Amino acid sequence: KFVAENSWWLSDYALFMALKTHFNNVSWGEWETDIKFRKPEAMSRYEEQLSDDIGYWKFIQFEFYLQWNALKQYANSNGIEIIGDIPIYMGYDSVDVWANQGEFQLDENLTPIKVAGVPPDAFSDAGQKWGNPLYDWDYHKKTAYAWWIERLSFCFELYDVVRIDHFRGFDEYYSIPYGDKTAVNGSWKKGPGMDLFHTIEKKIGRKSVIAEDLGYITDTVRKLVADSGFMGTKVLEFAFDTRDTGSAREYLPHNYIENCVAYTGTHDNETLVGWWQEIDDEGRKKARDYLCDYYTPADKMYIPLIGVIMRSNAKICIVPIQDYLGLDNESRMNTPSSVGSNWRWRVDSKELNKALAKEIKAITVRYERCN
């Protein structure tokens, strides 16, 4: 039953993983031509040749979803919803791109033509070149966004709420020539806008979505978030950064609209303690002035910062456990555009004690964020 219900992605995934092993983990763009281009004869040949490996990867997925579904049912039965965070873009060396080549901007050799990133800004003179292949939105429109509908439909089987990363890319996306080393020569291109979300809603209904509308935000991006009805994103740390004051006001808690999710910092940010240690004196003064707090010791400033975001208008307030624990950047989850040391931090079960539970309960009750 599991295989039958998930055949639209599971067979491609299992074959892809088996082929990765068979070809010594090189990128699928370097596989032999027939299987790289998914020729039917090559697909059938390898499905037969690698049948045991394919079965193994299907079994791995089966076991994972048994465990995941048990976890989700347990969470939901205790009044807890799970937010799934999904990237807007796919990695080139992924089953998503290999199995859906027409959906992406690839040339006749299946090499990316343009890739994703963000332009130079106050934080980086070179911008950020992420390298993900960009979508061919004209093709997606012709297929009535079938790939996106399948993707989000499955996400809502896994999660109660879906957070879509880099939401501004649906309004305009930054297009960088594939061979460039930096993002300097990129340009903005028009995305699908509300046409995509109207189509998705017609197919799967209105769902609970968080739009990660951070970065360089224009009026058209703000309108897209408002028109979609999705919850926008606010990050407290951005409110006091003196390097970019143009958008800082919208991250001050008194300016939050109700239909948003407020974070002290997301998984991409420094911890509150680490951030306080790293910002300049002007930024610290700006924060203390805002809080009217000139006496809390520096190593305890995370406490009033959590408090100010909790009493904002935001519908949902998310505080990473690292911030409740007052941990520094050694416990940071992720540093964007870097590899090698991310997603390794784990909370020690000894730190999840009754005293912490009592503290979290007190602050959520105080600001009426729990029953």
GROMACS .gro file of C-alpha atoms in nm:
model
  371
    1LYS     CA    1   0.000   0.000   0.000
    2PHE     CA    2   0.283   0.241   0.086
    3VAL     CA    3   0.453   0.177  -0.250
    4ALA     CA    4   0.127   0.214  -0.440
    5GLU     CA    5   0.033   0.542  -0.273
    6ASN     CA    6   0.378   0.694  -0.327
    7SER     CA    7   0.470   0.547  -0.664
    8TRP     CA    8   0.481   0.891  -0.826
    9TRP     CA    9   0.806   0.973  -0.647
   10LEU     CA   10   0.925   0.655  -0.476
   11SER     CA   11   1.027   0.461  -0.787
   12ASP     CA   12   1.230   0.752  -0.924
   13TYR     CA   13   1.390   0.811  -0.584
   14ALA     CA   14   1.487   0.446  -0.532
   15LEU     CA   15   1.632   0.411  -0.882
   16PHE     CA   16   1.821   0.741  -0.844
   17MET     CA   17   1.980   0.631  -0.516
   18ALA     CA   18   2.072   0.291  -0.662
   19LEU     CA   19   2.229   0.461  -0.965
   20LYS     CA   20   2.424   0.700  -0.741
   21THR     CA   21   2.590   0.402  -0.577
   22HIS     CA   22   2.640   0.225  -0.910
   23PHE     CA   23   2.815   0.529  -1.059
   24ASN     CA   24   3.031   0.587  -0.750
   25ASN     CA   25   2.832   0.888  -0.626
   26VAL     CA   26   2.920   1.118  -0.915
   27SER     CA   27   2.660   1.378  -1.017
   28TRP     CA   28   2.384   1.246  -1.243
   29GLY     CA   29   2.499   1.499  -1.502
   30GLU     CA   30   2.807   1.279  -1.549
   31TRP     CA   31   2.621   0.948  -1.588
   32GLU     CA   32   2.622   0.764  -1.919
   33THR     CA   33   2.410   0.946  -2.175
   34ASP     CA   34   2.111   0.710  -2.202
   35ILE     CA   35   2.034   0.697  -1.831
   36LYS     CA   36   2.123   1.065  -1.786
   37PHE     CA   37   1.851   1.148  -2.039
   38ARG     CA   38   1.619   0.881  -1.893
   39LYS     CA   39   1.588   0.680  -2.215
   40PRO     CA   40   1.319   0.411  -2.165
   41GLU     CA   41   1.551   0.125  -2.266
   42ALA     CA   42   1.820   0.239  -2.019
   43MET     CA   43   1.563   0.291  -1.744
   44SER     CA   44   1.426  -0.063  -1.787
   45ARG     CA   45   1.774  -0.214  -1.805
   46TYR     CA   46   1.891  -0.052  -1.483
   47GLU     CA   47   1.564  -0.120  -1.301
   48GLU     CA   48   1.625  -0.489  -1.364
   49GLN     CA   49   2.001  -0.481  -1.300
   50LEU     CA   50   1.971  -0.287  -0.975
   51SER     CA   51   1.646  -0.437  -0.848
   52ASP     CA   52   1.793  -0.540  -0.510
   53ASP     CA   53   1.934  -0.193  -0.444
   54ILE     CA   54   1.607  -0.034  -0.555
   55GLY     CA   55   1.419  -0.257  -0.312
   56TYR     CA   56   1.657  -0.154  -0.034
   57TRP     CA   57   1.590   0.219  -0.085
   58LYS     CA   58   1.215   0.162  -0.097
   59PHE     CA   59   1.242  -0.029   0.231
   60ILE     CA   60   1.440   0.257   0.390
   61GLN     CA   61   1.163   0.499   0.296
   62PHE     CA   62   0.897   0.260   0.424
   63GLU     CA   63   1.070   0.234   0.762
   64PHE     CA   64   1.120   0.609   0.783
   65TYR     CA   65   0.754   0.686   0.719
   66LEU     CA   66   0.642   0.427   0.974
   67GLN     CA   67   0.850   0.612   1.233
   68TRP     CA   68   0.754   0.958   1.108
   69ASN     CA   69   0.381   0.886   1.108
   70ALA     CA   70   0.404   0.749   1.462
   71LEU     CA   71   0.585   1.064   1.575
   72LYS     CA   72   0.337   1.294   1.401
   73GLN     CA   73   0.035   1.111   1.545
   74TYR     CA   74   0.190   1.135   1.893
   75ALA     CA   75   0.257   1.509   1.851
   76ASN     CA   76  -0.090   1.583   1.713
   77SER     CA   77  -0.258   1.381   1.989
   78ASN     CA   78  -0.087   1.613   2.239
   79GLY     CA   79  -0.200   1.931   2.065
   80ILE     CA   80   0.130   1.991   1.889
   81GLU     CA   81   0.152   2.077   1.520
   82ILE     CA   82   0.462   2.017   1.311
   83ILE     CA   83   0.600   2.281   1.074
   84GLY     CA   84   0.783   2.148   0.771
   85ASP     CA   85   1.044   2.382   0.623
   86ILE     CA   86   1.088   2.332   0.248
   87PRO     CA   87   1.333   2.503   0.012
   88ILE     CA   88   1.200   2.687  -0.290
   89TYR     CA   89   1.476   2.540  -0.508
   90MET     CA   90   1.614   2.193  -0.570
   91GLY     CA   91   1.981   2.098  -0.579
   92TYR     CA   92   2.103   2.011  -0.929
   93ASP     CA   93   2.235   1.671  -0.819
   94SER     CA   94   1.895   1.556  -0.696
   95VAL     CA   95   1.627   1.315  -0.804
   96ASP     CA   96   1.389   1.612  -0.834
   97VAL     CA   97   1.589   1.762  -1.122
   98TRP     CA   98   1.690   1.432  -1.286
   99ALA     CA   99   1.333   1.302  -1.287
  100ASN     CA  100   1.173   1.633  -1.396
  101GLN     CA  101   1.420   1.779  -1.643
  102GLY     CA  102   1.162   1.982  -1.834
  103GLU     CA  103   1.068   2.176  -1.522
  104PHE     CA  104   1.409   2.346  -1.499
  105GLN     CA  105   1.621   2.583  -1.706
  106LEU     CA  106   1.861   2.326  -1.854
  107ASP     CA  107   2.035   2.327  -2.193
  108GLU     CA  108   2.048   2.046  -2.451
  109ASN     CA  109   2.318   1.871  -2.244
  110LEU     CA  110   2.108   1.909  -1.925
  111THR     CA  111   2.351   2.163  -1.783
  112PRO     CA  112   2.190   2.455  -1.594
  113ILE     CA  113   2.154   2.772  -1.800
  114LYS     CA  114   2.088   3.009  -1.512
  115VAL     CA  115   2.109   2.944  -1.140
  116ALA     CA  116   1.965   3.090  -0.821
  117GLY     CA  117   2.104   3.334  -0.569
  118VAL     CA  118   2.062   3.688  -0.439
  119PRO     CA  119   2.229   4.011  -0.555
  120PRO     CA  120   2.502   4.211  -0.381
  121ASP     CA  121   2.375   4.401  -0.079
  122ALA     CA  122   2.494   4.568   0.241
  123PHE     CA  123   2.615   4.231   0.371
  124SER     CA  124   2.802   4.103   0.064
  125ASP     CA  125   2.961   4.288  -0.229
  126ALA     CA  126   2.952   3.969  -0.436
  127GLY     CA  127   2.597   3.868  -0.345
  128GLN     CA  128   2.523   3.500  -0.301
  129LYS     CA  129   2.539   3.243  -0.580
  130TRP     CA  130   2.348   2.940  -0.453
  131GLY     CA  131   2.387   2.742  -0.774
  132ASN     CA  132   2.043   2.576  -0.780
  133PRO     CA  133   1.892   2.539  -1.129
  134LEU     CA  134   1.602   2.777  -1.184
  135TYR     CA  135   1.250   2.673  -1.276
  136ASP     CA  136   1.115   2.707  -1.628
  137TRP     CA  137   0.798   2.882  -1.514
  138ASP     CA  138   0.648   2.887  -1.864
  139TYR     CA  139   0.666   2.508  -1.869
  140HIS     CA  140   0.515   2.484  -1.521
  141LYS     CA  141   0.226   2.705  -1.629
  142LYS     CA  142   0.159   2.483  -1.933
  143THR     CA  143   0.133   2.180  -1.703
  144ALA     CA  144  -0.100   2.368  -1.464
  145TYR     CA  145   0.179   2.358  -1.204
  146ALA     CA  146   0.137   1.981  -1.165
  147TRP     CA  147   0.482   1.932  -1.009
  148TRP     CA  148   0.421   2.199  -0.744
  149ILE     CA  149   0.077   2.060  -0.667
  150GLU     CA  150   0.221   1.711  -0.617
  151ARG     CA  151   0.504   1.848  -0.406
  152LEU     CA  152   0.286   2.054  -0.172
  153SER     CA  153   0.015   1.787  -0.152
  154PHE     CA  154   0.271   1.543  -0.020
  155CYS     CA  155   0.421   1.803   0.215
  156PHE     CA  156   0.080   1.850   0.377
  157GLU     CA  157   0.064   1.475   0.436
  158LEU     CA  158   0.391   1.503   0.627
  159TYR     CA  159   0.337   1.832   0.810
  160ASP     CA  160   0.056   2.038   0.957
  161VAL     CA  161   0.207   2.370   0.844
  162VAL     CA  162   0.453   2.429   0.558
  163ARG     CA  163   0.712   2.708   0.563
  164ILE     CA  164   0.835   2.792   0.212
  165ASP     CA  165   1.187   2.930   0.203
  166HIS     CA  166   1.279   3.237  -0.011
  167PHE     CA  167   0.916   3.318  -0.086
  168ARG     CA  168   1.009   3.634  -0.275
  169GLY     CA  169   1.132   3.407  -0.558
  170PHE     CA  170   0.768   3.351  -0.658
  171ASP     CA  171   0.731   3.724  -0.728
  172GLU     CA  172   1.072   3.785  -0.881
  173TYR     CA  173   1.371   3.552  -0.882
  174TYR     CA  174   1.737   3.640  -0.923
  175SER     CA  175   1.890   3.476  -1.231
  176ILE     CA  176   2.269   3.428  -1.248
  177PRO     CA  177   2.460   3.292  -1.551
  178TYR     CA  178   2.564   2.935  -1.469
  179GLY     CA  179   2.939   2.980  -1.519
  180ASP     CA  180   2.976   3.298  -1.313
  181LYS     CA  181   3.167   3.271  -0.988
  182THR     CA  182   2.965   3.543  -0.811
  183ALA     CA  183   2.613   3.686  -0.824
  184VAL     CA  184   2.720   4.027  -0.955
  185ASN     CA  185   2.600   3.973  -1.314
  186GLY     CA  186   2.258   3.838  -1.224
  187SER     CA  187   1.925   4.002  -1.298
  188TRP     CA  188   1.570   3.988  -1.164
  189LYS     CA  189   1.312   3.788  -1.360
  190LYS     CA  190   0.937   3.767  -1.314
  191GLY     CA  191   0.806   3.467  -1.122
  192PRO     CA  192   0.462   3.301  -1.141
  193GLY     CA  193   0.301   3.520  -0.874
  194MET     CA  194  -0.055   3.451  -0.760
  195ASP     CA  195  -0.129   3.236  -1.065
  196LEU     CA  196   0.064   2.955  -0.897
  197PHE     CA  197  -0.112   2.986  -0.562
  198HIS     CA  198  -0.460   3.027  -0.711
  199THR     CA  199  -0.402   2.704  -0.903
  200ILE     CA  200  -0.270   2.520  -0.597
  201GLU     CA  201  -0.565   2.633  -0.383
  202LYS     CA  202  -0.812   2.511  -0.646
  203LYS     CA  203  -0.648   2.168  -0.641
  204ILE     CA  204  -0.570   2.107  -0.273
  205GLY     CA  205  -0.764   2.378  -0.089
  206ARG     CA  206  -0.643   2.653   0.143
  207LYS     CA  207  -0.359   2.533   0.362
  208SER     CA  208  -0.156   2.674   0.648
  209VAL     CA  209   0.160   2.823   0.494
  210ILE     CA  210   0.440   3.039   0.632
  211ALA     CA  211   0.601   3.259   0.367
  212GLU     CA  212   0.968   3.323   0.439
  213ASP     CA  213   0.960   3.677   0.302
  214LEU     CA  214   1.300   3.790   0.427
  215GLY     CA  215   1.584   3.963   0.244
  216TYR     CA  216   1.538   4.245  -0.005
  217ILE     CA  217   1.160   4.288  -0.005
  218THR     CA  218   0.975   4.507  -0.254
  219ASP     CA  219   0.617   4.632  -0.253
  220THR     CA  220   0.524   4.362  -0.506
  221VAL     CA  221   0.656   4.092  -0.272
  222ARG     CA  222   0.455   4.240   0.016
  223LYS     CA  223   0.146   4.240  -0.206
  224LEU     CA  224   0.204   3.874  -0.304
  225VAL     CA  225   0.223   3.771   0.062
  226ALA     CA  226  -0.089   3.974   0.144
  227ASP     CA  227  -0.285   3.842  -0.157
  228SER     CA  228  -0.190   3.483  -0.078
  229GLY     CA  229  -0.316   3.515   0.279
  230PHE     CA  230  -0.007   3.328   0.399
  231MET     CA  231   0.168   3.424   0.722
  232GLY     CA  232   0.476   3.640   0.666
  233THR     CA  233   0.800   3.617   0.865
  234LYS     CA  234   0.957   3.859   1.113
  235VAL     CA  235   1.300   3.820   1.273
  236LEU     CA  236   1.379   4.025   1.583
  237GLU     CA  237   1.754   4.031   1.522
  238PHE     CA  238   1.703   4.224   1.199
  239ALA     CA  239   1.537   4.512   1.385
  240PHE     CA  240   1.861   4.636   1.542
  241ASP     CA  241   2.115   4.581   1.266
  242THR     CA  242   2.279   4.918   1.197
  243ARG     CA  243   2.426   4.807   0.861
  244ASP     CA  244   2.088   4.811   0.689
  245THR     CA  245   1.838   5.051   0.839
  246GLY     CA  246   1.609   5.068   0.537
  247SER     CA  247   1.396   4.770   0.634
  248ALA     CA  248   1.471   4.758   1.007
  249ARG     CA  249   1.141   4.923   1.108
  250GLU     CA  250   0.927   4.637   0.983
  251TYR     CA  251   1.112   4.398   1.216
  252LEU     CA  252   1.042   4.604   1.529
  253PRO     CA  253   0.780   4.406   1.727
  254HIS     CA  254   0.531   4.694   1.762
  255ASN     CA  255   0.501   4.700   1.380
  256TYR     CA  256   0.411   4.331   1.336
  257ILE     CA  257   0.074   4.259   1.184
  258GLU     CA  258  -0.120   3.967   1.329
  259ASN     CA  259  -0.087   3.744   1.023
  260CYS     CA  260   0.282   3.669   1.065
  261VAL     CA  261   0.522   3.438   1.246
  262ALA     CA  262   0.776   3.612   1.470
  263TYR     CA  263   1.115   3.457   1.546
  264THR     CA  264   1.390   3.571   1.777
  265GLY     CA  265   1.602   3.416   1.501
  266THR     CA  266   1.544   3.135   1.253
  267HIS     CA  267   1.770   2.835   1.194
  268ASP     CA  268   1.974   3.062   0.961
  269ASN     CA  269   2.046   3.323   1.228
  270GLU     CA  270   2.289   3.348   1.513
  271THR     CA  271   2.158   3.255   1.855
  272LEU     CA  272   2.040   3.556   2.057
  273VAL     CA  273   2.342   3.535   2.287
  274GLY     CA  274   2.581   3.497   1.992
  275TRP     CA  275   2.412   3.782   1.806
  276TRP     CA  276   2.434   4.013   2.110
  277GLN     CA  277   2.803   3.936   2.136
  278GLU     CA  278   2.865   4.011   1.768
  279ILE     CA  279   2.664   4.329   1.702
  280ASP     CA  280   2.830   4.667   1.750
  281ASP     CA  281   2.776   4.911   2.036
  282GLU     CA  282   2.533   5.114   1.827
  283GLY     CA  283   2.318   4.807   1.769
  284ARG     CA  284   2.319   4.718   2.139
  285LYS     CA  285   2.221   5.076   2.230
  286LYS     CA  286   1.941   5.065   1.974
  287ALA     CA  287   1.808   4.745   2.129
  288ARG     CA  288   1.834   4.870   2.488
  289ASP     CA  289   1.664   5.197   2.393
  290TYR     CA  290   1.381   5.004   2.232
  291LEU     CA  291   1.343   4.783   2.539
  292CYS     CA  292   1.395   5.072   2.785
  293ASP     CA  293   1.635   4.831   2.952
  294TYR     CA  294   1.977   4.962   3.060
  295TYR     CA  295   2.041   4.731   3.353
  296THR     CA  296   2.006   4.368   3.242
  297PRO     CA  297   2.355   4.213   3.226
  298ALA     CA  298   2.482   4.139   2.873
  299ASP     CA  299   2.480   3.763   2.928
  300LYS     CA  300   2.109   3.776   3.022
  301MET     CA  301   1.983   4.008   2.747
  302TYR     CA  302   1.826   3.713   2.568
  303ILE     CA  303   1.552   3.710   2.834
  304PRO     CA  304   1.398   4.055   2.768
  305LEU     CA  305   1.448   4.000   2.395
  306ILE     CA  306   1.236   3.685   2.413
  307GLY     CA  307   0.980   3.878   2.615
  308VAL     CA  308   0.943   4.162   2.365
  309ILE     CA  309   0.876   3.930   2.074
  310MET     CA  310   0.632   3.721   2.277
  311ARG     CA  311   0.414   4.025   2.344
  312SER     CA  312   0.401   4.129   1.979
  313ASN     CA  313   0.087   4.101   1.766
  314ALA     CA  314   0.226   3.804   1.570
  315LYS     CA  315  -0.013   3.510   1.541
  316ILE     CA  316   0.272   3.266   1.609
  317CYS     CA  317   0.594   3.324   1.804
  318ILE     CA  318   0.886   3.082   1.763
  319VAL     CA  319   1.183   3.083   1.998
  320PRO     CA  320   1.463   2.834   1.921
  321ILE     CA  321   1.555   2.617   2.217
  322GLN     CA  322   1.909   2.758   2.200
  323ASP     CA  323   1.769   3.099   2.289
  324TYR     CA  324   1.566   2.970   2.584
  325LEU     CA  325   1.887   2.804   2.706
  326GLY     CA  326   2.097   3.119   2.656
  327LEU     CA  327   2.353   2.944   2.433
  328ASP     CA  328   2.609   3.122   2.217
  329ASN     CA  329   2.704   3.067   1.853
  330GLU     CA  330   2.878   2.739   1.924
  331SER     CA  331   2.521   2.610   1.926
  332ARG     CA  332   2.418   2.785   1.604
  333MET     CA  333   2.213   2.564   1.374
  334ASN     CA  334   2.311   2.688   1.028
  335THR     CA  335   2.525   2.951   0.859
  336PRO     CA  336   2.382   3.025   0.512
  337SER     CA  337   2.605   2.976   0.206
  338SER     CA  338   2.849   2.761   0.400
  339VAL     CA  339   2.906   2.387   0.424
  340GLY     CA  340   3.082   2.150   0.657
  341SER     CA  341   2.966   2.245   1.006
  342ASN     CA  342   2.592   2.305   0.978
  343TRP     CA  343   2.300   2.112   1.129
  344ARG     CA  344   2.522   1.934   1.381
  345TRP     CA  345   2.403   2.089   1.705
  346ARG     CA  346   2.190   1.868   1.929
  347VAL     CA  347   2.023   1.958   2.256
  348ASP     CA  348   2.138   1.762   2.559
  349SER     CA  349   1.844   1.584   2.724
  350LYS     CA  350   1.977   1.699   3.064
  351GLU     CA  351   1.909   2.060   2.959
  352LEU     CA  352   1.540   1.983   2.898
  353ASN     CA  353   1.456   1.987   3.265
  354LYS     CA  354   1.156   2.090   3.478
  355ALA     CA  355   1.303   2.432   3.554
  356LEU     CA  356   1.318   2.513   3.183
  357ALA     CA  357   0.966   2.381   3.129
  358LYS     CA  358   0.841   2.599   3.412
  359GLU     CA  359   1.016   2.905   3.265
  360ILE     CA  360   0.872   2.848   2.915
  361LYS     CA  361   0.526   2.788   3.055
  362ALA     CA  362   0.540   3.105   3.264
  363ILE     CA  363   0.632   3.329   2.972
  364THR     CA  364   0.378   3.178   2.734
  365VAL     CA  365   0.100   3.208   2.992
  366ARG     CA  366   0.207   3.563   3.081
  367TYR     CA  367   0.165   3.679   2.721
  368GLU     CA  368  -0.141   3.462   2.659
  369ARG     CA  369   0.026   3.238   2.404
  370CYS     CA  370  -0.104   2.916   2.552
  371ASN     CA  371  -0.431   2.800   2.707
   0.00000   0.00000   0.00000
